[in-house]
Amino acid sequence: MSAEPQRGRLTGLESRWLQLPIDLALVAAAWWFAFWLRFNLDTPDEFQTMMVQTLVWPLLGFAASLLGFGVYRHIWRYTSVAELTRLSYAVALGGLLTAAAILMLRVEFFPRSVLLLHPVLALVALGAARALARIALSGAEPRFLSGKPLLIVGSVQDAAAALPALRGLRQWTPVGIVSPEAAEKGRSLQGLSVVGVLADLPRLAERLEAAAALVVSPPGSDARRAALMGASEVGLPLLTMPRPDEWLRNDHSQPRRVELEDLLGRAPVALDEQGLSELLAGQTVMVTGAGGSIGSELCRQIARFGVRRLVCVDVSEYAIYQLERELAASHPQMEGLYYTGNVREFDRLLAIAEQYWPTTVFHAAAYKHVPLMESLNEIEALRTNVLGTLNASRVAGRVGARRFVLISTDKAVNPTNVMGASKRLAEQVLQSVAVEFAQTRYVAVRFGNVLGSSGSVVPLFTSQIARGGPVTVTHPDIVRYFMTIPEAAQLVLQAGLMGQTRQIFVLDMGEPVKIVDLARLLIRLAGQTEQDVPISFTGLRPGEKLFEELLANDETTEPTPHPKLRVATGADTRVDTEAVLQWIASAGPAPSAAELRAWLQLMVREYQPVG
């Protein structure tokens, strides 16, 4: 049998039924010591008798107070400031109860200074007992088991939160802290020294023979990115602690490899959980484009709020099959309906919706690849992005849905390409349909690029790196806004909850990221350098802009109760939906590109084609 202590098992000293007698013995000792101090270390015989006769009152008072304040819910080996604060309150109340009992009994010639000295001495004694217990019990459990040397990268405060999770792990042994704060160099934390700053990371990794670096700095921080650059110089693997959702899915706390989301991510989204639960729990929700990156994440988020029925529609048979398997396994209690269907077909969408009468519809179906929609497929962008939105929004109105949410894009702002113009026209169509169906709230949500979504640069760069390069970037100065798929989906839900009809929400996308820096981060994450995997610049593609915008020239924003959501305000941009429907139908399967662009410019006045 292994002699290794079992983590989490309480010792006999940590039983509350043993702790209370220990505390009462210390209270009694403090009572005696208070008398002793009051009489200059020589207590007269009559006062020694008085001390013994009155001892029952501090014992009863302190026992009631300590139990009443829940002091024994705390485990001594983990005593902290919070536990000592609660102990102080309990001691103060115990002193008051003791004083009240003594004064009410009118004990003759009782030295009242004892009533002041005793609580102070009791607090010192009880606090010291807990501190000594923490030292003794912490020393009895393993500090860090013998494993591979690990450098901790982050401030002392961030390291303090991570070190307890590393105790008892066989794989790693921390050997030092590398802090982004120069002032922390030379300091010590739980026996671990701050051995240097981020600039020293390559040198320290070699000197301490570190096998990996654990980054404990916050997600998206400069310290995380700097650690990656420094670690890659010596080929040092970069690790991080699991995210909260990973803690929930796993029963261990092993560090994992750093991912791109950890470097570019931001603080978690704060959701109105109660409001969303009231909106979705027990309801029927329909999602179009349910098999896509955003659509499938929306389905996951919606399912966790306890919907009764989730109707998923996607044109891809494989995508809807994959979604069915995933949700059936993770939410077996939910009724999931999985349809292969095209949002271009109004009658098919209406037939599906009329079977279940959803209360909320999320419309994520769209073509989004800019170069592909810019040539050869322009009419496809109109049929899916514009006609599909018109169909889905009217279906939502026909079945009396309370809310309809359109997933839009920052490329709809001052568009220079067909895809962006089609999404802007979809927003205008949405606002027009909102007038037809007053009982339904129609809102749109704009956001930028989503990390890891299908067709985005991250999967492209990853495959290019796997082939040894080159990684192709269109321009050295091109920048884009990024957010993670879960963050985007959660903010879409939040906007759907709080939105009023015809509103267009703009998400806080944070700071834009240079695509070339993104490529460099991915190369470093793969354990390579630019010498191993070169970066080449290919020039801007048709319809591509250097900078994406979140607002058109004539738009401003107003704040909302949610810090990451704002509402775009501008001129009325409604369109004649019947004229839109008629033009797309009359355009045929292969209209000329010039004719299509000219019509788009008439409908979307801010659309300015390039090239």
Coordinates of C-alpha atoms in Angstrom, one line a residue:
M1 CA 0.0 0.0 0.0
S2 CA 1.3 3.4 -0.9
A3 CA 2.5 5.5 2.0
E4 CA 1.6 8.7 0.2
P5 CA -0.9 10.9 2.2
Q6 CA -4.4 11.0 0.8
R7 CA -5.2 14.5 -0.2
G8 CA -8.4 15.9 1.1
R9 CA -8.7 13.3 4.0
L10 CA -9.2 15.1 7.4
T11 CA -6.9 14.1 10.3
G12 CA -8.2 13.6 13.9
L13 CA -7.1 17.1 14.8
E14 CA -9.4 18.5 12.2
S15 CA -12.6 17.0 13.7
R16 CA -14.8 19.7 15.0
W17 CA -15.6 17.6 18.1
L18 CA -11.9 17.7 19.0
Q19 CA -11.4 21.3 18.1
L20 CA -14.1 22.6 20.4
P21 CA -12.5 21.1 23.6
I22 CA -9.1 22.4 22.5
D23 CA -10.6 25.9 22.1
L24 CA -12.3 25.8 25.4
A25 CA -9.1 24.7 27.1
L26 CA -7.4 27.7 25.5
V27 CA -10.2 29.9 26.7
A28 CA -9.8 28.6 30.2
A29 CA -6.0 29.2 30.0
A30 CA -6.6 32.7 28.8
W31 CA -9.0 33.3 31.7
W32 CA -6.3 32.2 34.2
F33 CA -3.6 34.2 32.4
A34 CA -5.8 37.4 32.4
F35 CA -6.1 37.2 36.2
W36 CA -2.4 36.5 36.5
L37 CA -1.5 39.6 34.4
R38 CA -4.1 41.7 36.3
F39 CA -2.3 41.0 39.6
N40 CA 1.2 41.5 38.3
L41 CA 2.0 37.8 37.9
D42 CA 1.0 37.0 41.5
T43 CA -2.7 36.2 41.9
P44 CA -4.0 36.4 45.5
D45 CA -5.6 33.2 46.8
E46 CA -9.1 34.7 47.1
F47 CA -9.0 35.8 43.4
Q48 CA -7.7 32.4 42.3
T49 CA -10.9 31.0 43.9
M50 CA -12.9 33.6 42.1
M51 CA -11.3 32.7 38.9
V52 CA -12.2 29.0 39.2
Q53 CA -15.8 29.8 40.4
T54 CA -16.5 32.1 37.4
L55 CA -14.7 30.0 34.8
V56 CA -18.0 28.4 33.7
W57 CA -19.2 31.7 32.3
P58 CA -16.4 32.4 29.7
L59 CA -16.6 28.7 28.7
L60 CA -20.3 28.9 28.1
G61 CA -20.2 32.3 26.4
F62 CA -17.3 31.3 24.1
A63 CA -18.8 27.9 23.3
A64 CA -22.1 29.5 22.3
S65 CA -20.3 32.2 20.3
L66 CA -17.9 29.9 18.5
L67 CA -20.6 27.5 17.5
G68 CA -23.0 30.3 16.6
F69 CA -20.5 31.9 14.2
G70 CA -19.8 28.6 12.5
V71 CA -16.1 28.6 13.3
Y72 CA -15.9 24.8 13.1
R73 CA -17.0 24.7 9.5
H74 CA -13.5 25.7 8.6
I75 CA -10.6 23.3 8.2
W76 CA -7.6 24.3 10.2
R77 CA -5.0 23.4 7.6
Y78 CA -6.6 25.9 5.2
T79 CA -7.0 28.7 7.8
S80 CA -6.8 32.1 6.1
V81 CA -7.7 35.7 6.7
A82 CA -11.4 35.0 6.2
E83 CA -11.4 32.3 8.9
L84 CA -9.4 34.5 11.3
T85 CA -11.9 37.4 10.7
R86 CA -14.8 35.1 11.6
L87 CA -12.9 33.9 14.7
S88 CA -12.4 37.5 15.8
Y89 CA -16.1 38.2 15.6
A90 CA -16.8 35.0 17.6
V91 CA -14.2 36.0 20.3
A92 CA -15.6 39.5 20.6
L93 CA -19.2 38.1 21.1
G94 CA -17.9 35.6 23.6
G95 CA -16.2 38.3 25.5
L96 CA -19.4 40.3 25.6
L97 CA -21.5 37.3 26.7
T98 CA -18.9 36.6 29.5
A99 CA -18.9 40.3 30.6
A100 CA -22.7 40.4 30.6
A101 CA -22.9 37.2 32.8
I102 CA -20.3 38.4 35.3
L103 CA -21.9 41.9 35.6
M104 CA -25.4 40.5 35.9
L105 CA -24.3 38.2 38.7
R106 CA -22.6 41.1 40.5
V107 CA -19.6 39.1 41.6
E108 CA -18.2 41.1 44.5
F109 CA -14.8 42.7 43.9
F110 CA -14.4 41.2 40.4
P111 CA -11.5 42.9 38.6
R112 CA -13.2 44.3 35.5
S113 CA -9.9 44.7 33.6
V114 CA -10.0 40.9 33.3
L115 CA -13.1 41.2 31.1
L116 CA -11.0 43.3 28.7
L117 CA -7.8 41.3 28.9
H118 CA -9.5 37.9 28.4
P119 CA -10.9 38.3 24.9
V120 CA -7.5 39.6 23.7
L121 CA -5.6 36.7 25.2
A122 CA -8.3 34.2 23.9
L123 CA -8.0 35.6 20.4
V124 CA -4.2 35.3 20.4
A125 CA -4.4 31.7 21.8
L126 CA -7.1 30.5 19.4
G127 CA -5.5 32.2 16.4
A128 CA -2.1 30.8 17.3
A129 CA -3.5 27.3 17.5
R130 CA -4.9 27.5 14.0
A131 CA -1.7 28.9 12.6
L132 CA 0.3 26.1 14.2
A133 CA -2.1 23.5 13.0
R134 CA -1.9 24.9 9.5
I135 CA 1.9 24.7 9.6
A136 CA 1.9 21.2 11.0
L137 CA -0.8 19.8 8.7
S138 CA 0.6 21.5 5.6
G139 CA 4.0 20.0 6.3
A140 CA 2.5 16.6 6.6
E141 CA 1.2 16.6 3.0
P142 CA 3.4 16.7 -0.1
R143 CA 4.5 20.1 -1.2
F144 CA 5.5 19.2 -4.7
L145 CA 6.1 15.6 -5.7
S146 CA 9.2 14.7 -7.7
G147 CA 8.4 15.5 -11.3
K148 CA 9.8 17.4 -14.4
P149 CA 11.0 20.9 -13.6
L150 CA 8.3 23.5 -14.3
L151 CA 8.7 27.3 -14.5
I152 CA 5.7 29.4 -13.4
V153 CA 5.1 32.4 -15.6
G154 CA 3.0 35.2 -14.1
S155 CA 2.8 37.7 -11.2
V156 CA 3.1 36.5 -7.6
Q157 CA -0.6 37.1 -7.2
D158 CA -1.5 34.9 -10.2
A159 CA 1.0 32.2 -9.2
A160 CA -0.5 32.1 -5.6
A161 CA -3.8 31.0 -7.1
A162 CA -2.2 28.2 -9.3
L163 CA 0.3 26.7 -6.9
P164 CA -2.2 24.8 -4.6
A165 CA -3.5 23.0 -7.7
L166 CA 0.0 21.7 -8.5
R167 CA 0.6 20.1 -5.1
G168 CA 0.5 16.3 -5.3
L169 CA 0.8 16.2 -9.1
R170 CA 3.4 13.6 -10.0
Q171 CA 4.3 15.0 -13.4
W172 CA 5.6 18.5 -12.5
T173 CA 7.8 20.2 -9.9
P174 CA 7.8 24.0 -9.9
V175 CA 11.4 25.4 -9.8
G176 CA 10.8 29.1 -10.0
I177 CA 8.5 32.0 -10.9
V178 CA 9.1 34.3 -13.9
S179 CA 7.2 37.5 -13.3
P180 CA 6.2 40.2 -15.7
E181 CA 6.7 42.7 -12.8
A182 CA 10.4 43.7 -12.4
A183 CA 9.7 44.7 -8.8
E184 CA 8.8 41.2 -7.8
K185 CA 12.2 39.7 -8.7
G186 CA 13.9 38.2 -5.7
R187 CA 10.7 37.8 -3.7
S188 CA 9.4 34.4 -2.5
L189 CA 6.1 32.7 -2.6
Q190 CA 5.4 29.5 -0.6
G191 CA 9.1 28.6 -0.7
L192 CA 9.3 29.3 -4.5
S193 CA 11.5 32.2 -5.6
V194 CA 10.8 34.8 -8.3
V195 CA 13.9 34.0 -10.3
G196 CA 13.6 36.6 -13.1
V197 CA 11.4 38.6 -15.5
L198 CA 9.9 37.6 -18.9
A199 CA 13.0 38.8 -20.8
D200 CA 15.0 36.2 -18.8
L201 CA 12.8 33.3 -19.7
P202 CA 15.0 31.6 -22.3
R203 CA 18.1 31.9 -20.1
L204 CA 16.3 30.7 -17.0
A205 CA 14.7 27.8 -18.8
E206 CA 18.2 26.5 -19.8
R207 CA 19.8 27.2 -16.4
L208 CA 17.0 25.5 -14.5
E209 CA 16.6 22.7 -17.1
A210 CA 12.9 23.4 -17.2
A211 CA 10.8 20.9 -19.2
A212 CA 7.9 23.3 -19.6
A213 CA 6.5 26.7 -18.6
L214 CA 3.1 27.1 -16.9
V215 CA 1.5 30.5 -17.8
V216 CA -0.8 31.7 -15.1
S217 CA -1.1 35.3 -16.4
P218 CA -4.7 36.2 -17.4
P219 CA -6.1 35.2 -20.8
G220 CA -5.3 37.6 -23.6
S221 CA -2.6 39.4 -21.5
D222 CA 0.7 40.7 -23.0
A223 CA 2.5 38.4 -20.5
R224 CA 1.0 35.3 -22.1
R225 CA 2.1 36.4 -25.6
A226 CA 5.5 37.4 -24.4
A227 CA 5.9 34.1 -22.6
L228 CA 5.1 32.3 -25.9
M229 CA 7.7 34.2 -27.8
G230 CA 10.4 33.6 -25.1
A231 CA 9.5 30.0 -24.7
S232 CA 9.7 29.3 -28.4
E233 CA 13.3 30.5 -28.5
V234 CA 14.4 27.5 -26.5
G235 CA 11.6 25.1 -27.7
L236 CA 9.9 25.2 -24.3
P237 CA 6.4 23.8 -24.2
L238 CA 3.9 26.3 -22.9
L239 CA 1.1 25.1 -20.5
T240 CA -1.8 26.7 -18.7
M241 CA -4.3 25.6 -16.1
P242 CA -7.7 24.3 -17.3
R243 CA -10.5 26.8 -18.0
P244 CA -13.6 26.7 -15.7
D245 CA -15.6 24.7 -18.3
E246 CA -12.8 22.1 -18.5
W247 CA -12.8 21.8 -14.7
L248 CA -16.5 20.9 -14.9
R249 CA -15.9 18.3 -17.6
N250 CA -12.9 16.6 -16.0
D251 CA -12.1 15.3 -12.5
H252 CA -8.4 16.4 -12.6
S253 CA -6.5 19.7 -12.7
Q254 CA -3.6 18.7 -14.9
P255 CA -2.1 21.6 -16.8
R256 CA -2.7 21.5 -20.6
R257 CA -1.1 22.9 -23.7
V258 CA -1.7 26.6 -24.4
E259 CA -4.1 27.2 -27.3
L260 CA -4.7 30.3 -29.4
E261 CA -7.9 31.1 -27.5
D262 CA -5.7 31.4 -24.3
L263 CA -3.5 34.0 -25.9
L264 CA -6.2 36.1 -27.6
G265 CA -9.1 35.4 -25.3
R266 CA -10.6 37.9 -22.9
A267 CA -12.5 37.9 -19.6
P268 CA -15.6 35.5 -19.7
V269 CA -18.9 37.0 -20.8
A270 CA -21.2 37.8 -18.0
L271 CA -24.7 36.5 -18.9
D272 CA -28.1 37.4 -17.5
E273 CA -28.5 33.7 -16.6
Q274 CA -31.9 34.2 -14.9
G275 CA -33.3 36.2 -17.9
L276 CA -32.1 33.7 -20.4
S277 CA -33.5 30.9 -18.4
E278 CA -36.9 32.6 -18.3
L279 CA -36.6 33.2 -22.1
L280 CA -35.5 29.7 -23.1
A281 CA -36.4 27.1 -20.3
G282 CA -39.3 24.9 -21.3
Q283 CA -39.6 26.6 -24.7
T284 CA -39.3 25.6 -28.4
V285 CA -36.3 27.2 -30.1
M286 CA -35.4 27.0 -33.8
V287 CA -31.9 27.5 -35.2
T288 CA -31.1 27.8 -38.9
G289 CA -27.5 27.0 -40.0
A290 CA -27.4 24.9 -36.9
G291 CA -24.6 22.7 -38.2
G292 CA -22.2 25.6 -38.7
S293 CA -19.6 27.0 -36.2
I294 CA -21.8 29.6 -34.7
G295 CA -25.0 27.7 -35.2
S296 CA -23.8 24.6 -33.4
E297 CA -22.4 26.6 -30.5
L298 CA -25.7 28.4 -30.2
C299 CA -27.4 25.1 -30.0
R300 CA -25.1 24.0 -27.2
Q301 CA -25.6 27.2 -25.2
I302 CA -29.4 27.1 -25.8
A303 CA -29.6 23.4 -24.7
R304 CA -27.9 24.1 -21.4
F305 CA -30.7 26.6 -20.5
G306 CA -33.2 23.7 -20.5
V307 CA -35.2 24.2 -23.6
R308 CA -38.0 21.7 -24.1
R309 CA -37.5 21.3 -27.8
L310 CA -34.7 22.4 -30.1
V311 CA -35.4 22.5 -33.9
C312 CA -32.1 22.4 -35.9
V313 CA -32.1 23.1 -39.6
D314 CA -29.0 23.0 -41.8
V315 CA -28.4 22.4 -45.5
S316 CA -25.5 20.0 -44.7
E317 CA -26.5 16.4 -44.0
Y318 CA -23.1 15.6 -42.4
A319 CA -23.2 18.7 -40.2
I320 CA -26.7 18.1 -38.9
Y321 CA -25.8 14.4 -38.3
Q322 CA -22.8 15.4 -36.2
L323 CA -24.9 17.9 -34.2
E324 CA -27.5 15.3 -33.5
R325 CA -25.0 12.8 -32.1
E326 CA -23.4 15.4 -29.9
L327 CA -26.6 16.9 -28.4
A328 CA -28.2 13.5 -28.0
A329 CA -25.3 12.5 -25.8
S330 CA -24.9 15.7 -23.8
H331 CA -28.6 16.6 -23.4
P332 CA -30.6 13.3 -23.6
Q333 CA -33.6 14.9 -21.8
M334 CA -34.0 17.5 -24.5
E335 CA -36.2 16.8 -27.5
G336 CA -34.0 17.6 -30.5
L337 CA -35.4 17.7 -34.1
Y338 CA -32.8 17.7 -36.9
Y339 CA -33.8 18.8 -40.4
T340 CA -31.9 19.0 -43.6
G341 CA -33.4 22.0 -45.2
N342 CA -32.4 25.1 -47.2
V343 CA -33.4 28.6 -46.0
R344 CA -34.0 29.6 -49.6
E345 CA -37.1 27.4 -49.6
F346 CA -39.8 29.4 -47.8
D347 CA -42.4 26.6 -48.0
R348 CA -40.0 24.1 -46.4
L349 CA -39.1 26.4 -43.6
L350 CA -42.7 27.3 -42.9
A351 CA -43.7 23.6 -42.9
I352 CA -41.0 22.8 -40.3
A353 CA -41.9 25.8 -38.1
E354 CA -45.6 25.2 -38.2
Q355 CA -45.1 21.7 -36.7
Y356 CA -43.5 23.2 -33.6
W357 CA -44.3 26.9 -33.4
P358 CA -41.0 28.1 -31.9
T359 CA -41.0 31.0 -29.5
T360 CA -37.5 32.1 -30.6
V361 CA -35.7 31.8 -33.9
F362 CA -31.9 32.2 -34.4
H363 CA -30.9 32.7 -38.0
A364 CA -27.3 31.7 -38.5
A365 CA -27.5 30.2 -42.0
A366 CA -25.3 32.2 -44.4
Y367 CA -22.5 32.2 -46.9
K368 CA -19.6 34.1 -45.4
H369 CA -16.4 33.4 -47.4
V370 CA -15.5 36.8 -49.0
P371 CA -13.3 35.7 -52.0
L372 CA -15.6 32.8 -52.9
M373 CA -18.7 35.0 -53.0
E374 CA -16.9 37.8 -54.8
S375 CA -16.6 36.0 -58.1
L376 CA -18.6 33.2 -59.8
N377 CA -21.0 32.9 -56.8
E378 CA -22.4 36.4 -56.3
I379 CA -26.0 35.3 -56.9
E380 CA -25.5 32.5 -54.3
A381 CA -24.7 35.1 -51.7
L382 CA -27.9 37.0 -52.5
R383 CA -30.1 33.8 -52.5
T384 CA -28.8 32.6 -49.2
N385 CA -27.9 35.7 -47.2
V386 CA -30.7 38.0 -48.4
L387 CA -33.5 35.7 -49.6
G388 CA -32.7 33.2 -46.8
T389 CA -33.1 36.0 -44.2
L390 CA -36.3 37.2 -45.8
N391 CA -37.8 33.7 -45.7
A392 CA -36.6 32.9 -42.1
S393 CA -37.8 36.2 -40.7
R394 CA -41.2 35.9 -42.3
V395 CA -41.6 32.3 -41.1
A396 CA -40.9 33.5 -37.6
G397 CA -43.6 36.2 -38.0
R398 CA -46.1 33.7 -39.5
V399 CA -45.8 31.3 -36.5
G400 CA -45.9 34.1 -33.9
A401 CA -42.3 33.8 -32.6
R402 CA -41.6 36.3 -29.8
R403 CA -38.0 36.9 -31.0
F404 CA -36.0 36.5 -34.2
V405 CA -32.2 37.1 -34.1
L406 CA -30.1 37.5 -37.2
I407 CA -26.4 36.7 -37.1
S408 CA -24.7 39.5 -39.0
T409 CA -21.1 40.6 -39.5
D410 CA -18.7 43.5 -39.4
K411 CA -18.2 43.1 -43.1
A412 CA -21.8 44.5 -43.5
V413 CA -20.4 47.9 -42.5
N414 CA -19.3 50.1 -45.4
P415 CA -19.0 46.9 -47.5
T416 CA -16.5 46.6 -50.3
N417 CA -17.5 43.1 -51.3
V418 CA -20.6 41.2 -52.3
M419 CA -20.7 39.1 -49.2
G420 CA -20.6 42.1 -46.9
A421 CA -23.2 44.0 -49.1
S422 CA -25.5 40.9 -49.0
K423 CA -25.3 40.8 -45.2
R424 CA -26.1 44.5 -45.0
L425 CA -29.1 44.1 -47.3
A426 CA -30.1 41.2 -45.0
E427 CA -30.1 43.7 -42.1
Q428 CA -32.3 46.0 -44.1
V429 CA -34.7 43.2 -45.0
L430 CA -34.9 42.3 -41.3
Q431 CA -35.9 45.8 -40.3
S432 CA -38.5 45.9 -43.1
V433 CA -40.1 42.6 -42.1
A434 CA -40.2 43.8 -38.5
V435 CA -42.9 46.3 -39.6
E436 CA -45.0 43.5 -41.1
F437 CA -45.0 41.4 -37.8
A438 CA -45.3 43.7 -34.8
Q439 CA -45.7 40.9 -32.3
T440 CA -42.1 39.6 -33.1
R441 CA -39.0 41.3 -31.9
Y442 CA -36.5 41.3 -34.8
V443 CA -32.8 42.1 -33.9
A444 CA -29.5 41.6 -35.6
V445 CA -26.1 41.1 -34.1
R446 CA -22.8 42.1 -35.8
F447 CA -19.5 40.7 -34.8
G448 CA -16.1 40.1 -36.4
N449 CA -14.1 37.0 -37.1
V450 CA -14.5 33.9 -34.8
L451 CA -11.5 31.9 -33.8
G452 CA -11.6 28.4 -35.3
S453 CA -14.8 28.8 -37.3
S454 CA -15.0 27.0 -40.6
G455 CA -13.3 28.9 -43.4
S456 CA -11.4 31.2 -41.0
V457 CA -7.7 31.9 -41.1
V458 CA -6.9 29.8 -38.1
P459 CA -7.7 26.3 -39.7
L460 CA -6.0 27.5 -42.9
F461 CA -2.8 28.6 -41.1
T462 CA -2.8 25.5 -39.0
S463 CA -2.9 23.2 -42.1
Q464 CA -0.1 25.3 -43.7
I465 CA 2.1 25.0 -40.7
A466 CA 1.5 21.3 -40.6
R467 CA 2.8 21.1 -44.2
G468 CA 5.9 23.1 -43.3
G469 CA 4.7 26.4 -44.7
P470 CA 4.7 28.9 -46.1
V471 CA 1.9 30.6 -44.1
T472 CA 0.2 32.9 -46.6
V473 CA -0.9 36.4 -45.3
T474 CA -2.5 38.8 -47.8
H475 CA -0.9 42.0 -46.4
P476 CA 1.6 42.8 -43.6
D477 CA -0.8 45.5 -42.2
I478 CA -4.1 43.7 -42.4
V479 CA -6.0 43.6 -39.1
R480 CA -9.2 41.8 -37.9
Y481 CA -11.3 41.7 -34.8
F482 CA -11.5 38.2 -33.2
M483 CA -13.5 36.5 -30.5
T484 CA -14.0 32.9 -29.5
I485 CA -17.0 30.9 -30.7
P486 CA -18.5 30.5 -27.2
E487 CA -18.1 34.2 -26.5
A488 CA -19.9 35.1 -29.8
A489 CA -22.7 32.7 -29.2
Q490 CA -23.3 33.8 -25.6
L491 CA -23.5 37.5 -26.7
V492 CA -25.9 36.6 -29.4
L493 CA -28.2 35.0 -26.8
Q494 CA -27.8 38.1 -24.6
A495 CA -28.7 40.4 -27.4
G496 CA -31.7 38.3 -28.3
L497 CA -32.9 38.6 -24.7
M498 CA -32.5 42.3 -24.3
G499 CA -33.1 43.5 -27.9
Q500 CA -36.1 45.6 -29.0
T501 CA -37.4 45.2 -32.5
R502 CA -35.3 46.5 -35.5
Q503 CA -32.3 47.0 -33.3
I504 CA -28.8 46.1 -34.6
F505 CA -26.4 45.2 -31.8
V506 CA -22.6 45.7 -32.1
L507 CA -20.4 43.4 -30.0
D508 CA -17.4 44.7 -28.1
M509 CA -14.7 42.9 -30.1
G510 CA -11.7 44.2 -28.1
E511 CA -8.6 45.3 -29.8
P512 CA -8.0 44.3 -33.5
V513 CA -5.3 41.8 -34.1
K514 CA -2.7 41.9 -37.0
I515 CA -3.1 38.8 -39.1
V516 CA 0.7 38.5 -39.4
D517 CA 0.9 38.4 -35.6
L518 CA -1.7 35.8 -35.5
A519 CA 0.3 33.7 -37.9
R520 CA 3.4 34.1 -35.8
L521 CA 1.5 33.0 -32.7
L522 CA 0.3 29.9 -34.4
I523 CA 3.8 29.1 -35.6
R524 CA 5.1 29.4 -32.1
L525 CA 2.3 27.3 -30.6
A526 CA 3.3 24.6 -33.0
G527 CA 6.8 24.7 -31.6
Q528 CA 8.3 26.2 -34.7
T529 CA 10.0 29.4 -35.7
E530 CA 9.7 31.6 -38.8
Q531 CA 12.9 30.0 -40.0
D532 CA 11.2 26.6 -39.9
V533 CA 7.8 27.9 -41.3
P534 CA 8.2 31.1 -43.3
I535 CA 5.4 33.7 -43.8
S536 CA 4.7 35.0 -47.3
F537 CA 2.6 37.9 -48.4
T538 CA 0.2 37.3 -51.3
G539 CA -1.6 40.7 -51.7
L540 CA -5.2 41.6 -50.9
R541 CA -7.9 39.4 -52.4
P542 CA -10.8 40.7 -54.3
G543 CA -13.2 42.7 -52.1
E544 CA -10.9 42.5 -49.1
K545 CA -10.2 45.5 -46.8
L546 CA -7.2 46.2 -44.6
F547 CA -9.4 47.2 -41.7
E548 CA -12.9 46.0 -40.8
E549 CA -15.4 48.4 -39.2
L550 CA -18.2 47.9 -36.8
L551 CA -20.2 51.0 -37.7
A552 CA -21.1 52.7 -40.9
N553 CA -20.3 56.3 -41.6
D554 CA -23.7 57.5 -40.6
E555 CA -24.1 55.3 -37.5
T556 CA -23.4 55.8 -33.9
T557 CA -23.9 53.6 -30.9
E558 CA -25.8 53.8 -27.7
P559 CA -24.9 51.8 -24.5
T560 CA -27.0 48.9 -23.2
P561 CA -27.1 47.4 -19.7
H562 CA -24.5 44.8 -20.9
P563 CA -20.9 46.2 -21.1
K564 CA -20.1 44.2 -24.3
L565 CA -23.2 45.1 -26.3
R566 CA -24.0 48.4 -27.9
V567 CA -26.9 49.4 -30.2
A568 CA -26.1 50.9 -33.6
T569 CA -28.3 54.0 -34.4
G570 CA -28.6 55.6 -37.8
A571 CA -30.9 56.5 -40.7
D572 CA -34.0 54.4 -41.5
T573 CA -32.7 51.8 -44.0
R574 CA -35.8 49.7 -44.7
V575 CA -36.3 48.4 -48.3
D576 CA -39.1 47.1 -50.4
T577 CA -39.0 43.4 -49.6
E578 CA -41.3 42.5 -52.5
A579 CA -39.0 44.3 -54.9
V580 CA -36.0 42.5 -53.5
L581 CA -37.8 39.2 -53.8
Q582 CA -38.8 39.9 -57.4
W583 CA -35.3 41.0 -58.5
I584 CA -33.6 37.9 -57.1
A585 CA -36.2 35.7 -58.8
S586 CA -35.9 37.5 -62.1
A587 CA -32.1 37.6 -62.1
G588 CA -32.0 33.9 -63.0
P589 CA -29.2 31.4 -62.3
A590 CA -26.4 33.4 -63.8
P591 CA -26.9 37.2 -63.9
S592 CA -23.9 39.3 -65.0
A593 CA -21.6 40.4 -62.2
A594 CA -21.8 44.0 -63.3
E595 CA -25.6 44.0 -63.3
L596 CA -25.7 42.3 -59.8
R597 CA -23.3 44.8 -58.3
A598 CA -25.1 47.8 -59.8
W599 CA -28.4 46.6 -58.2
L600 CA -26.6 46.0 -54.9
Q601 CA -25.3 49.5 -55.0
L602 CA -28.9 50.8 -55.5
M603 CA -30.1 48.8 -52.5
V604 CA -27.1 49.3 -50.2
R605 CA -26.0 52.9 -50.7
E606 CA -22.8 52.5 -48.6
Y607 CA -21.6 49.6 -50.8
Q608 CA -18.5 50.6 -52.7
P609 CA -17.0 47.7 -54.8
V610 CA -13.2 47.8 -55.1
G611 CA -11.2 46.9 -58.2

